[in-house]
Structures are given as C-alpha cells and as structure tokens.
Amino acid sequence: MNRENIFIGGEWREGGGTGMQSRFPADGTLNATLSAASLDDLEQAIAAGERAWRDPAWRDMLPHQRARILHRVADLIEARADALSETQSRDNGKPLAEARGLVMSAAGTARYFAAACELIEGELPTPRIAGVMTFSGYEPLGVVAAITPWNSPIASEMQKVAPAIAAGNAVILKPAEATPLMALELARLFEEAGLPAGLLSVLPGKGSVIGDALARHPKVRKISFTGGTATGRYLAHVAAEKLIPVSLELGGKSPTIVLEDADIEQAARGICYGIFSSAGQACIAGARLFIHQSLYEPLMARLLALTRGLQVGHPFDPTTHIGPLINDRHRQSVIDYVALAREEGGRVLCGGEIPADPALADGSYFQPTIIEGLNNDARACQEEIFGPVLVAMPFSDEASLIAQANDSVYGLAAGIWTRDTARALRLSERLEAGTVWINTYKVFSVSTPFGGFKESGLGREKGIQGLKAWMQQKSVYLATGNAVNHWSDNKKGEQ
C-alpha cells in the first residue's frame, strides 16, 4: 500500500482534506491512501496557476518550445507504458490490454497537440476599411478547470490537459474521486518533462466540494467536464453565471443499427465490442441495438454465441475480455436496471447475473447481458445503465428506425452496419448524434472532433477545434497611414 501526496502549484505535499482511498475493483484490495485537496489547497493551486501562466517565461514561450514539453511527456509515457498500464488497471479495473491502449492513446494525444499548437494560424481578412489593416490571433484563457471521469482516466485527462497546456493555459485537474492515481502519474510526467511549476495542479477530492469550488472560482476562465448529464447541466449553469466557456462531454444511450444487407459476422463482432468492452462503462457504448427483422434471428444467434464466449475475469489475466465494474455500488445499479428491464417485460437471453466463479467473489464483476422484448420507450432503453447490458429490438422500415434511434434525450454516438455505403451516409445525416460509425464502432482519432448532440454535451474535444476551445481570439486594427480623424472639428468652421 502506498501513501500518495497530491500536486499543488508544482509541489508534492499532503492534501489538507479528508482521507481517500484507491481500491482495486478486481478484489477490493487497497492501492493507495491519500488526503483529498482542501479549499485552501485549491486557492493555492489557482494562485500558483495565475502567476505561472502570466509569467513572461511561459507567456512568451514560442509554440514549438511548448511542443517540446508535450513530446517529452509522450516519450515518457511510451517508455513507461507497462507500469502506467498496470496503474490504470488497478485504478479502475480495466483489463491490461485495454489499459495499455488508453496509455498509448494518451501518448498520441500529447504528440498531436504538440504538433497542433504550431499550426494555429491567425487570420488576415480582406481589407474593408481604406487605410486600415485588420488581423486576429489566438491567446490562452488563463487558469482553466479540467474535471475528469473514472472510466478512462489517463485518456480523458490527456484530452483536456494536453490542448490546454499547448494553448498556454494553467490547468487545475480534478480527477474522479474513485480514480485519483492516473492524474497524479500525469503530474509526475509533466513535471519530469519540464513543465514550469504552477501550470498543472492535481486536486483529488469530492466533486461536490473541490469540483464545485473549482468551477465557481472567479479566477477559473473555462470549465471542461466529462461525466454525468446532471452534473454537466449544473456546471453549465455555473459557467453561464460567470460568462465563461464550458465544454461538456456527457452521457449517452447510443443506437446501433443493422440493416438487412449487413455482414452478420462483421456486425456481430463490432456490436459485441461496442457494448461489452470496458464492461460497458463507456459513454459511447452501443447500448440500443436495432436489427432489421429479416436478419434478427441469425444475427442474434451469432451475437449470443459471441457473448457467451466472453471471458469475465481478473484484469491481469490475458484471456480476460471483461473486467470488474468500478465498485459494488455501481454494480448494484446495473443489477437494478436488469431487474427493471424484467419488470418492463424484457427477456434476459444471457447474463444478467454476478459470475458464480468463487475466484471473482471479491470483485465487482457482472456478466455481459443481452435483453430482448422491450420497446424503445422502456426505461432500460432510455436511461444510461453504464454497464455490460444490451437491449435488442427488431425494426421493419427505415422511417420507424430513425424515429426510434433519435427518440432519446442523448445524442452522443451511433453505429450503422450495412454493405450499402450510400445508404449508410444518408442515414448518418438523419441520426442525431455527434459521432456516427459505419461498419466499425468505438474507434477514435485524436484529429477528429468528438462531442455530443442534445443532452450528451456541448462543445468538442480533439482536433484543431479542440485546441482553439482552450483559447480566445483577439482582433487588431492597424492604420497603415497617417490619416487624421476630423470628427472633432469645429462644426461652425471656427479655427
């Protein structure tokens, strides 16, 4: 067991708040203990961030010099990928292979924004005023808040920290209470890479205490949050009161659509990965499955065979497909949703239970579950379960399909499986979702913007757009001659 310090304004020290624990969801063992940040720690971190981002040594640093720091961070991540993957796995229970994928994704994100910060260009509009040239550029916002979830810590954290640093800001990172370890590892990596002190602080603690105070602080000039829609809605109100920008990546109940001409094997395997990887603990999980009635029976047969073959097991076992859920409390929520689905008339075709294997008894495991017999208006189809639970429904015509797929308060992602690319593109235009995958699912590129429609969020991460989201634009008007403004001349012609 380790005792962890927290990172405040470039210093590692004991937090001033209450005690916290990180536990391994696979067996409940203790990873580390630490003290949460206090409100005084928060004030010190923000004061240090204010000094650091205004310091001429950082403020005047050229983009390629900031890029070097991010490249060093990426180098360090890649060199320590095994150790970081194990920490990620111990922090939230992901199988090691998935954890390593997230770690390497974080390295790629650092490299992308290292390059992107050199590509931000100002604008030189066509002149519209005689004798005046106009141009604009981008500047940092100042001290910014990054509030991250527990399901993919290092990837989510780097998606916020890397562009915010590349843009020249100081970042206060508030990780999820359940998973503080990867954020602290990230702080070590940035410190070792040479990031000036004060530009990154990591403040673990309760969202209702540290997260709320961070968002409300008058010196914080942007809030970026990934997590639940209720919290996102609250933070949007906070940002509106302060008149500051906010980026929100929130919940989802994503539809996956299988058209009558789809490749059954390709679709079944993609659907299986889209809902059951990460034990379904993903905002973009393909939790609602719409299958054309002509393909329903053969596709379901193949999908059930694949699902029953998935290995639920210890995250460090290389044969494991599905690790534990984050904790017993969250697992009980998933169990309750399955019970609700049964009450609503759903039939559980597989899973729906805690594994019987005594070797898994101490962990928060749950079997991958497929349910049929529900209508799209059932609560199990409308509310985010955030676990390995798939609801399958047949459809007969395209009009009803689109209506059902869009009948959700969420609009984060969607999937389409078909051999007809032109039809898939037409459908993608009608789906109310920020990301649509065609004949694939749950693949990402850091160069492609990501975000949601409706209650799935506001703003976008990733891509050049995701870097500009951490900046503000300034326009300059430059008179090119010596013309005098005669507005103040004496109107009566007096000298």
PDB file of C-alpha atoms in Angstrom, residues 90-364:
ATOM      1  CA  ARG A  90      -5.532  -1.141 -10.681  1.00  0.00           C
ATOM      2  CA  ASP A  91      -7.208   2.269 -10.551  1.00  0.00           C
ATOM      3  CA  ASN A  92     -10.423   1.298 -12.362  1.00  0.00           C
ATOM      4  CA  GLY A  93     -10.307  -2.430 -13.183  1.00  0.00           C
ATOM      5  CA  LYS A  94      -9.825  -2.325 -16.946  1.00  0.00           C
ATOM      6  CA  PRO A  95      -8.124  -5.379 -18.452  1.00  0.00           C
ATOM      7  CA  LEU A  96      -4.445  -4.723 -19.041  1.00  0.00           C
ATOM      8  CA  ALA A  97      -4.779  -4.764 -22.829  1.00  0.00           C
ATOM      9  CA  GLU A  98      -7.454  -2.049 -22.696  1.00  0.00           C
ATOM     10  CA  ALA A  99      -5.469  -0.066 -20.153  1.00  0.00           C
ATOM     11  CA  ARG A 100      -2.401  -0.172 -22.383  1.00  0.00           C
ATOM     12  CA  GLY A 101      -4.468   1.060 -25.303  1.00  0.00           C
ATOM     13  CA  LEU A 102      -5.541   4.072 -23.257  1.00  0.00           C
ATOM     14  CA  VAL A 103      -1.997   4.756 -22.147  1.00  0.00           C
ATOM     15  CA  MET A 104      -0.724   4.735 -25.718  1.00  0.00           C
ATOM     16  CA  SER A 105      -3.677   6.878 -26.746  1.00  0.00           C
ATOM     17  CA  ALA A 106      -2.568   9.450 -24.168  1.00  0.00           C
ATOM     18  CA  ALA A 107       0.914   9.490 -25.704  1.00  0.00           C
ATOM     19  CA  GLY A 108      -0.606  10.018 -29.149  1.00  0.00           C
ATOM     20  CA  THR A 109      -2.776  12.844 -27.834  1.00  0.00           C
ATOM     21  CA  ALA A 110       0.262  14.617 -26.396  1.00  0.00           C
ATOM     22  CA  ARG A 111       2.081  14.314 -29.727  1.00  0.00           C
ATOM     23  CA  TYR A 112      -0.909  15.528 -31.729  1.00  0.00           C
ATOM     24  CA  PHE A 113      -1.366  18.699 -29.686  1.00  0.00           C
ATOM     25  CA  ALA A 114       2.378  19.270 -29.673  1.00  0.00           C
ATOM     26  CA  ALA A 115       2.121  19.462 -33.459  1.00  0.00           C
ATOM     27  CA  ALA A 116      -1.232  21.267 -33.482  1.00  0.00           C
ATOM     28  CA  CYS A 117      -0.049  24.190 -31.368  1.00  0.00           C
ATOM     29  CA  GLU A 118       2.401  25.051 -34.161  1.00  0.00           C
ATOM     30  CA  LEU A 119      -0.417  25.006 -36.730  1.00  0.00           C
ATOM     31  CA  ILE A 120      -2.730  27.561 -35.119  1.00  0.00           C
ATOM     32  CA  GLU A 121      -2.791  30.478 -37.503  1.00  0.00           C
ATOM     33  CA  GLY A 122      -4.288  33.905 -37.154  1.00  0.00           C
ATOM     34  CA  GLU A 123      -6.499  35.479 -39.775  1.00  0.00           C
ATOM     35  CA  LEU A 124      -5.840  38.341 -42.190  1.00  0.00           C
ATOM     36  CA  PRO A 125      -9.231  39.321 -43.593  1.00  0.00           C
ATOM     37  CA  THR A 126      -9.632  41.136 -46.893  1.00  0.00           C
ATOM     38  CA  PRO A 127      -9.499  44.903 -46.160  1.00  0.00           C
ATOM     39  CA  ARG A 128     -12.888  46.603 -45.799  1.00  0.00           C
ATOM     40  CA  ILE A 129     -11.677  49.981 -44.478  1.00  0.00           C
ATOM     41  CA  ALA A 130      -9.405  52.222 -46.510  1.00  0.00           C
ATOM     42  CA  GLY A 131      -6.049  52.679 -44.847  1.00  0.00           C
ATOM     43  CA  VAL A 132      -6.696  50.084 -42.125  1.00  0.00           C
ATOM     44  CA  MET A 133      -5.405  46.521 -41.940  1.00  0.00           C
ATOM     45  CA  THR A 134      -7.097  44.001 -39.642  1.00  0.00           C
ATOM     46  CA  PHE A 135      -5.784  40.715 -38.310  1.00  0.00           C
ATOM     47  CA  SER A 136      -6.551  38.344 -35.460  1.00  0.00           C
ATOM     48  CA  GLY A 137      -4.783  35.752 -33.366  1.00  0.00           C
ATOM     49  CA  TYR A 138      -5.406  33.318 -30.522  1.00  0.00           C
ATOM     50  CA  GLU A 139      -4.374  33.677 -26.887  1.00  0.00           C
ATOM     51  CA  PRO A 140      -4.743  31.500 -23.770  1.00  0.00           C
ATOM     52  CA  LEU A 141      -7.705  31.890 -21.447  1.00  0.00           C
ATOM     53  CA  GLY A 142      -5.731  31.727 -18.190  1.00  0.00           C
ATOM     54  CA  VAL A 143      -6.455  29.302 -15.351  1.00  0.00           C
ATOM     55  CA  VAL A 144      -8.787  26.551 -16.561  1.00  0.00           C
ATOM     56  CA  ALA A 145     -10.555  23.622 -14.901  1.00  0.00           C
ATOM     57  CA  ALA A 146     -10.442  20.038 -16.190  1.00  0.00           C
ATOM     58  CA  ILE A 147     -12.825  17.645 -14.388  1.00  0.00           C
ATOM     59  CA  THR A 148     -12.491  14.034 -15.499  1.00  0.00           C
ATOM     60  CA  PRO A 149     -14.357  10.691 -15.110  1.00  0.00           C
ATOM     61  CA  TRP A 150     -13.313   7.352 -13.676  1.00  0.00           C
ATOM     62  CA  ASN A 151     -13.909   5.119 -16.697  1.00  0.00           C
ATOM     63  CA  SER A 152     -10.883   6.105 -18.847  1.00  0.00           C
ATOM     64  CA  PRO A 153      -8.704   8.314 -16.663  1.00  0.00           C
ATOM     65  CA  ILE A 154      -5.409   8.816 -18.490  1.00  0.00           C
ATOM     66  CA  ALA A 155      -7.011   9.200 -21.916  1.00  0.00           C
ATOM     67  CA  SER A 156      -9.718  11.608 -20.731  1.00  0.00           C
ATOM     68  CA  GLU A 157      -7.234  13.600 -18.694  1.00  0.00           C
ATOM     69  CA  MET A 158      -4.748  13.971 -21.532  1.00  0.00           C
ATOM     70  CA  GLN A 159      -7.537  15.036 -23.918  1.00  0.00           C
ATOM     71  CA  LYS A 160      -8.029  18.069 -21.679  1.00  0.00           C
ATOM     72  CA  VAL A 161      -4.581  18.764 -20.247  1.00  0.00           C
ATOM     73  CA  ALA A 162      -2.562  18.478 -23.471  1.00  0.00           C
ATOM     74  CA  PRO A 163      -4.519  21.040 -25.549  1.00  0.00           C
ATOM     75  CA  ALA A 164      -4.939  23.358 -22.560  1.00  0.00           C
ATOM     76  CA  ILE A 165      -1.170  23.400 -21.976  1.00  0.00           C
ATOM     77  CA  ALA A 166      -0.447  23.648 -25.707  1.00  0.00           C
ATOM     78  CA  ALA A 167      -2.690  26.718 -25.790  1.00  0.00           C
ATOM     79  CA  GLY A 168      -0.684  28.359 -22.995  1.00  0.00           C
ATOM     80  CA  ASN A 169      -3.047  27.962 -20.038  1.00  0.00           C
ATOM     81  CA  ALA A 170      -2.568  26.816 -16.456  1.00  0.00           C
ATOM     82  CA  VAL A 171      -4.648  23.717 -15.672  1.00  0.00           C
ATOM     83  CA  ILE A 172      -6.284  22.622 -12.440  1.00  0.00           C
ATOM     84  CA  LEU A 173      -7.103  18.928 -12.896  1.00  0.00           C
ATOM     85  CA  LYS A 174      -9.802  17.417 -10.665  1.00  0.00           C
ATOM     86  CA  PRO A 175      -9.884  13.621 -11.232  1.00  0.00           C
ATOM     87  CA  ALA A 176     -12.802  11.400 -10.319  1.00  0.00           C
ATOM     88  CA  GLU A 177     -12.866  10.544  -6.636  1.00  0.00           C
ATOM     89  CA  ALA A 178     -12.668   6.810  -7.404  1.00  0.00           C
ATOM     90  CA  THR A 179      -9.599   7.063  -9.662  1.00  0.00           C
ATOM     91  CA  PRO A 180      -7.016   9.626  -8.496  1.00  0.00           C
ATOM     92  CA  LEU A 181      -3.862   7.665  -9.318  1.00  0.00           C
ATOM     93  CA  MET A 182      -3.509   8.275 -13.059  1.00  0.00           C
ATOM     94  CA  ALA A 183      -3.937  12.034 -12.708  1.00  0.00           C
ATOM     95  CA  LEU A 184      -1.109  12.077 -10.181  1.00  0.00           C
ATOM     96  CA  GLU A 185       1.033   9.984 -12.547  1.00  0.00           C
ATOM     97  CA  LEU A 186       0.288  12.532 -15.259  1.00  0.00           C
ATOM     98  CA  ALA A 187       1.523  15.316 -12.991  1.00  0.00           C
ATOM     99  CA  ARG A 188       4.801  13.435 -12.464  1.00  0.00           C
ATOM    100  CA  LEU A 189       5.224  13.043 -16.211  1.00  0.00           C
ATOM    101  CA  PHE A 190       4.673  16.741 -16.928  1.00  0.00           C
ATOM    102  CA  GLU A 191       6.958  17.735 -14.071  1.00  0.00           C
ATOM    103  CA  GLU A 192       9.739  15.481 -15.367  1.00  0.00           C
ATOM    104  CA  ALA A 193       9.202  16.776 -18.909  1.00  0.00           C
ATOM    105  CA  GLY A 194       9.991  20.307 -17.731  1.00  0.00           C
ATOM    106  CA  LEU A 195       6.599  21.974 -17.446  1.00  0.00           C
ATOM    107  CA  PRO A 196       7.119  25.107 -15.341  1.00  0.00           C
ATOM    108  CA  ALA A 197       5.772  24.900 -11.788  1.00  0.00           C
ATOM    109  CA  GLY A 198       2.224  26.072 -11.280  1.00  0.00           C
ATOM    110  CA  LEU A 199       0.946  25.289 -14.770  1.00  0.00           C
ATOM    111  CA  LEU A 200      -0.552  21.984 -13.638  1.00  0.00           C
ATOM    112  CA  SER A 201      -2.077  21.091 -10.292  1.00  0.00           C
ATOM    113  CA  VAL A 202      -3.938  17.861  -9.474  1.00  0.00           C
ATOM    114  CA  LEU A 203      -6.576  18.137  -6.768  1.00  0.00           C
ATOM    115  CA  PRO A 204      -8.323  14.862  -5.859  1.00  0.00           C
ATOM    116  CA  GLY A 205     -11.483  15.136  -3.833  1.00  0.00           C
ATOM    117  CA  LYS A 206     -15.256  15.087  -3.896  1.00  0.00           C
ATOM    118  CA  GLY A 207     -16.912  16.687  -6.871  1.00  0.00           C
ATOM    119  CA  SER A 208     -19.436  18.357  -4.588  1.00  0.00           C
ATOM    120  CA  VAL A 209     -16.614  20.060  -2.679  1.00  0.00           C
ATOM    121  CA  ILE A 210     -13.473  20.544  -4.781  1.00  0.00           C
ATOM    122  CA  GLY A 211     -15.151  20.266  -8.178  1.00  0.00           C
ATOM    123  CA  ASP A 212     -17.851  22.756  -7.243  1.00  0.00           C
ATOM    124  CA  ALA A 213     -15.435  25.256  -5.700  1.00  0.00           C
ATOM    125  CA  LEU A 214     -13.124  24.950  -8.689  1.00  0.00           C
ATOM    126  CA  ALA A 215     -15.907  25.615 -11.183  1.00  0.00           C
ATOM    127  CA  ARG A 216     -17.229  28.588  -9.200  1.00  0.00           C
ATOM    128  CA  HIS A 217     -13.867  30.228  -8.531  1.00  0.00           C
ATOM    129  CA  PRO A 218     -13.710  33.696 -10.119  1.00  0.00           C
ATOM    130  CA  LYS A 219     -10.182  33.121 -11.462  1.00  0.00           C
ATOM    131  CA  VAL A 220     -11.190  29.992 -13.434  1.00  0.00           C
ATOM    132  CA  ARG A 221     -11.854  31.033 -17.034  1.00  0.00           C
ATOM    133  CA  LYS A 222     -13.107  27.765 -18.563  1.00  0.00           C
ATOM    134  CA  ILE A 223     -14.695  24.536 -17.329  1.00  0.00           C
ATOM    135  CA  SER A 224     -14.200  21.262 -19.183  1.00  0.00           C
ATOM    136  CA  PHE A 225     -16.124  18.328 -17.749  1.00  0.00           C
ATOM    137  CA  THR A 226     -16.647  14.713 -18.770  1.00  0.00           C
ATOM    138  CA  GLY A 227     -19.222  12.781 -16.781  1.00  0.00           C
ATOM    139  CA  GLY A 228     -22.919  12.560 -15.979  1.00  0.00           C
ATOM    140  CA  THR A 229     -25.553  14.774 -17.572  1.00  0.00           C
ATOM    141  CA  ALA A 230     -27.000  16.041 -14.284  1.00  0.00           C
ATOM    142  CA  THR A 231     -23.603  17.347 -13.164  1.00  0.00           C
ATOM    143  CA  GLY A 232     -22.965  18.730 -16.640  1.00  0.00           C
ATOM    144  CA  ARG A 233     -26.221  20.667 -16.556  1.00  0.00           C
ATOM    145  CA  TYR A 234     -25.275  22.123 -13.171  1.00  0.00           C
ATOM    146  CA  LEU A 235     -21.826  23.171 -14.430  1.00  0.00           C
ATOM    147  CA  ALA A 236     -23.402  24.783 -17.485  1.00  0.00           C
ATOM    148  CA  HIS A 237     -25.421  26.989 -15.128  1.00  0.00           C
ATOM    149  CA  VAL A 238     -22.254  27.879 -13.201  1.00  0.00           C
ATOM    150  CA  ALA A 239     -20.469  28.790 -16.437  1.00  0.00           C
ATOM    151  CA  ALA A 240     -23.448  30.857 -17.589  1.00  0.00           C
ATOM    152  CA  GLU A 241     -23.438  32.835 -14.337  1.00  0.00           C
ATOM    153  CA  LYS A 242     -19.716  33.553 -14.810  1.00  0.00           C
ATOM    154  CA  LEU A 243     -19.979  34.119 -18.593  1.00  0.00           C
ATOM    155  CA  ILE A 244     -17.148  31.698 -19.273  1.00  0.00           C
ATOM    156  CA  PRO A 245     -16.860  28.944 -21.899  1.00  0.00           C
ATOM    157  CA  VAL A 246     -17.741  25.377 -20.959  1.00  0.00           C
ATOM    158  CA  SER A 247     -17.112  22.042 -22.684  1.00  0.00           C
ATOM    159  CA  LEU A 248     -19.307  19.140 -21.611  1.00  0.00           C
ATOM    160  CA  GLU A 249     -18.957  15.511 -22.723  1.00  0.00           C
ATOM    161  CA  LEU A 250     -21.875  13.787 -21.033  1.00  0.00           C
ATOM    162  CA  GLY A 251     -23.978  10.648 -21.123  1.00  0.00           C
ATOM    163  CA  GLY A 252     -25.191   8.516 -23.992  1.00  0.00           C
ATOM    164  CA  LYS A 253     -27.583   5.758 -24.980  1.00  0.00           C
ATOM    165  CA  SER A 254     -26.202   5.095 -28.412  1.00  0.00           C
ATOM    166  CA  PRO A 255     -28.158   3.195 -31.077  1.00  0.00           C
ATOM    167  CA  THR A 256     -26.512   0.547 -33.229  1.00  0.00           C
ATOM    168  CA  ILE A 257     -28.353  -0.208 -36.464  1.00  0.00           C
ATOM    169  CA  VAL A 258     -28.055  -3.401 -38.512  1.00  0.00           C
ATOM    170  CA  LEU A 259     -29.581  -3.138 -41.983  1.00  0.00           C
ATOM    171  CA  GLU A 260     -30.846  -6.128 -43.930  1.00  0.00           C
ATOM    172  CA  ASP A 261     -27.729  -6.417 -46.124  1.00  0.00           C
ATOM    173  CA  ALA A 262     -25.162  -6.287 -43.300  1.00  0.00           C
ATOM    174  CA  ASP A 263     -22.339  -8.798 -42.959  1.00  0.00           C
ATOM    175  CA  ILE A 264     -23.509 -10.825 -39.950  1.00  0.00           C
ATOM    176  CA  GLU A 265     -20.049 -11.739 -38.678  1.00  0.00           C
ATOM    177  CA  GLN A 266     -18.704  -8.212 -39.027  1.00  0.00           C
ATOM    178  CA  ALA A 267     -21.761  -6.706 -37.368  1.00  0.00           C
ATOM    179  CA  ALA A 268     -21.958  -9.216 -34.511  1.00  0.00           C
ATOM    180  CA  ARG A 269     -18.306  -8.786 -33.598  1.00  0.00           C
ATOM    181  CA  GLY A 270     -18.488  -4.998 -33.836  1.00  0.00           C
ATOM    182  CA  ILE A 271     -21.639  -4.849 -31.711  1.00  0.00           C
ATOM    183  CA  CYS A 272     -20.075  -7.141 -29.118  1.00  0.00           C
ATOM    184  CA  TYR A 273     -17.033  -4.882 -28.825  1.00  0.00           C
ATOM    185  CA  GLY A 274     -19.109  -1.711 -28.868  1.00  0.00           C
ATOM    186  CA  ILE A 275     -21.166  -2.626 -25.821  1.00  0.00           C
ATOM    187  CA  PHE A 276     -19.095  -5.079 -23.790  1.00  0.00           C
ATOM    188  CA  SER A 277     -15.543  -3.709 -23.971  1.00  0.00           C
ATOM    189  CA  SER A 278     -14.730  -1.665 -20.868  1.00  0.00           C
ATOM    190  CA  ALA A 279     -17.525  -3.707 -19.226  1.00  0.00           C
ATOM    191  CA  GLY A 280     -19.965  -1.325 -20.896  1.00  0.00           C
ATOM    192  CA  GLN A 281     -18.634   1.563 -18.807  1.00  0.00           C
ATOM    193  CA  ALA A 282     -18.327   3.951 -21.726  1.00  0.00           C
ATOM    194  CA  CYS A 283     -20.435   6.951 -22.645  1.00  0.00           C
ATOM    195  CA  ILE A 284     -20.425   5.857 -26.301  1.00  0.00           C
ATOM    196  CA  ALA A 285     -21.358   2.218 -25.619  1.00  0.00           C
ATOM    197  CA  GLY A 286     -23.779   0.877 -28.252  1.00  0.00           C
ATOM    198  CA  ALA A 287     -26.475   0.010 -25.731  1.00  0.00           C
ATOM    199  CA  ARG A 288     -29.557   0.013 -28.016  1.00  0.00           C
ATOM    200  CA  LEU A 289     -29.466  -2.487 -30.887  1.00  0.00           C
ATOM    201  CA  PHE A 290     -31.900  -2.153 -33.802  1.00  0.00           C
ATOM    202  CA  ILE A 291     -31.831  -5.119 -36.218  1.00  0.00           C
ATOM    203  CA  HIS A 292     -33.830  -5.407 -39.410  1.00  0.00           C
ATOM    204  CA  GLN A 293     -36.415  -8.128 -38.809  1.00  0.00           C
ATOM    205  CA  SER A 294     -35.164 -10.181 -41.793  1.00  0.00           C
ATOM    206  CA  LEU A 295     -31.757 -10.501 -40.094  1.00  0.00           C
ATOM    207  CA  TYR A 296     -32.876 -10.557 -36.480  1.00  0.00           C
ATOM    208  CA  GLU A 297     -32.733 -14.296 -35.745  1.00  0.00           C
ATOM    209  CA  PRO A 298     -29.405 -15.148 -37.429  1.00  0.00           C
ATOM    210  CA  LEU A 299     -27.655 -12.066 -36.079  1.00  0.00           C
ATOM    211  CA  MET A 300     -28.946 -12.621 -32.559  1.00  0.00           C
ATOM    212  CA  ALA A 301     -27.832 -16.251 -32.692  1.00  0.00           C
ATOM    213  CA  ARG A 302     -24.293 -15.212 -33.616  1.00  0.00           C
ATOM    214  CA  LEU A 303     -24.232 -12.346 -31.108  1.00  0.00           C
ATOM    215  CA  LEU A 304     -25.368 -14.626 -28.285  1.00  0.00           C
ATOM    216  CA  ALA A 305     -22.699 -17.174 -29.169  1.00  0.00           C
ATOM    217  CA  LEU A 306     -20.009 -14.497 -29.090  1.00  0.00           C
ATOM    218  CA  THR A 307     -21.284 -13.021 -25.837  1.00  0.00           C
ATOM    219  CA  ARG A 308     -21.451 -16.387 -24.070  1.00  0.00           C
ATOM    220  CA  GLY A 309     -17.837 -16.940 -25.109  1.00  0.00           C
ATOM    221  CA  LEU A 310     -16.566 -13.748 -23.495  1.00  0.00           C
ATOM    222  CA  GLN A 311     -14.259 -14.286 -20.551  1.00  0.00           C
ATOM    223  CA  VAL A 312     -15.159 -12.358 -17.405  1.00  0.00           C
ATOM    224  CA  GLY A 313     -12.078 -12.333 -15.252  1.00  0.00           C
ATOM    225  CA  HIS A 314      -9.183 -10.675 -13.498  1.00  0.00           C
ATOM    226  CA  PRO A 315      -7.798  -7.632 -15.336  1.00  0.00           C
ATOM    227  CA  PHE A 316      -4.274  -9.066 -15.307  1.00  0.00           C
ATOM    228  CA  ASP A 317      -5.336 -12.344 -16.950  1.00  0.00           C
ATOM    229  CA  PRO A 318      -4.504 -12.022 -20.680  1.00  0.00           C
ATOM    230  CA  THR A 319      -7.564 -14.138 -21.589  1.00  0.00           C
ATOM    231  CA  THR A 320      -9.958 -11.686 -19.923  1.00  0.00           C
ATOM    232  CA  HIS A 321     -12.399  -9.744 -22.107  1.00  0.00           C
ATOM    233  CA  ILE A 322     -14.442  -8.115 -19.344  1.00  0.00           C
ATOM    234  CA  GLY A 323     -13.022  -6.952 -16.042  1.00  0.00           C
ATOM    235  CA  PRO A 324     -14.897  -5.728 -12.979  1.00  0.00           C
ATOM    236  CA  LEU A 325     -17.163  -2.722 -12.746  1.00  0.00           C
ATOM    237  CA  ILE A 326     -15.753   0.236 -10.860  1.00  0.00           C
ATOM    238  CA  ASN A 327     -17.236  -0.755  -7.477  1.00  0.00           C
ATOM    239  CA  ASP A 328     -20.039  -2.691  -5.801  1.00  0.00           C
ATOM    240  CA  ARG A 329     -22.303   0.351  -5.604  1.00  0.00           C
ATOM    241  CA  HIS A 330     -22.206   0.828  -9.348  1.00  0.00           C
ATOM    242  CA  ARG A 331     -22.678  -2.897  -9.923  1.00  0.00           C
ATOM    243  CA  GLN A 332     -25.826  -2.782  -7.813  1.00  0.00           C
ATOM    244  CA  SER A 333     -27.132  -0.009 -10.047  1.00  0.00           C
ATOM    245  CA  VAL A 334     -26.614  -2.255 -13.092  1.00  0.00           C
ATOM    246  CA  ILE A 335     -28.319  -5.173 -11.305  1.00  0.00           C
ATOM    247  CA  ASP A 336     -31.270  -2.920 -10.516  1.00  0.00           C
ATOM    248  CA  TYR A 337     -31.605  -1.909 -14.180  1.00  0.00           C
ATOM    249  CA  VAL A 338     -31.676  -5.538 -15.279  1.00  0.00           C
ATOM    250  CA  ALA A 339     -34.409  -6.214 -12.715  1.00  0.00           C
ATOM    251  CA  LEU A 340     -36.303  -3.178 -14.018  1.00  0.00           C
ATOM    252  CA  ALA A 341     -35.997  -4.479 -17.583  1.00  0.00           C
ATOM    253  CA  ARG A 342     -37.559  -7.774 -16.481  1.00  0.00           C
ATOM    254  CA  GLU A 343     -40.408  -5.871 -14.815  1.00  0.00           C
ATOM    255  CA  GLU A 344     -40.945  -3.948 -18.045  1.00  0.00           C
ATOM    256  CA  GLY A 345     -41.358  -7.228 -19.937  1.00  0.00           C
ATOM    257  CA  GLY A 346     -37.798  -7.817 -21.093  1.00  0.00           C
ATOM    258  CA  ARG A 347     -36.387 -11.328 -21.522  1.00  0.00           C
ATOM    259  CA  VAL A 348     -32.780 -11.842 -20.427  1.00  0.00           C
ATOM    260  CA  LEU A 349     -31.218 -14.055 -23.091  1.00  0.00           C
ATOM    261  CA  CYS A 350     -27.813 -14.312 -21.459  1.00  0.00           C
ATOM    262  CA  GLY A 351     -26.006 -12.914 -18.437  1.00  0.00           C
ATOM    263  CA  GLY A 352     -27.951 -10.770 -16.029  1.00  0.00           C
ATOM    264  CA  GLU A 353     -26.115 -12.173 -13.011  1.00  0.00           C
ATOM    265  CA  ILE A 354     -22.992 -11.924 -10.912  1.00  0.00           C
ATOM    266  CA  PRO A 355     -20.488 -14.609 -12.027  1.00  0.00           C
ATOM    267  CA  ALA A 356     -20.577 -17.762  -9.922  1.00  0.00           C
ATOM    268  CA  ASP A 357     -16.793 -18.264 -10.076  1.00  0.00           C
ATOM    269  CA  PRO A 358     -15.557 -18.084  -6.437  1.00  0.00           C
ATOM    270  CA  ALA A 359     -12.259 -16.638  -7.684  1.00  0.00           C
ATOM    271  CA  LEU A 360     -14.188 -13.490  -8.667  1.00  0.00           C
ATOM    272  CA  ALA A 361     -16.233 -13.196  -5.481  1.00  0.00           C
ATOM    273  CA  ASP A 362     -14.261 -10.284  -4.042  1.00  0.00           C
ATOM    274  CA  GLY A 363     -14.519  -8.140  -7.166  1.00  0.00           C
ATOM    275  CA  SER A 364     -17.314  -6.057  -8.707  1.00  0.00           C
TER     276      SER A 364
END
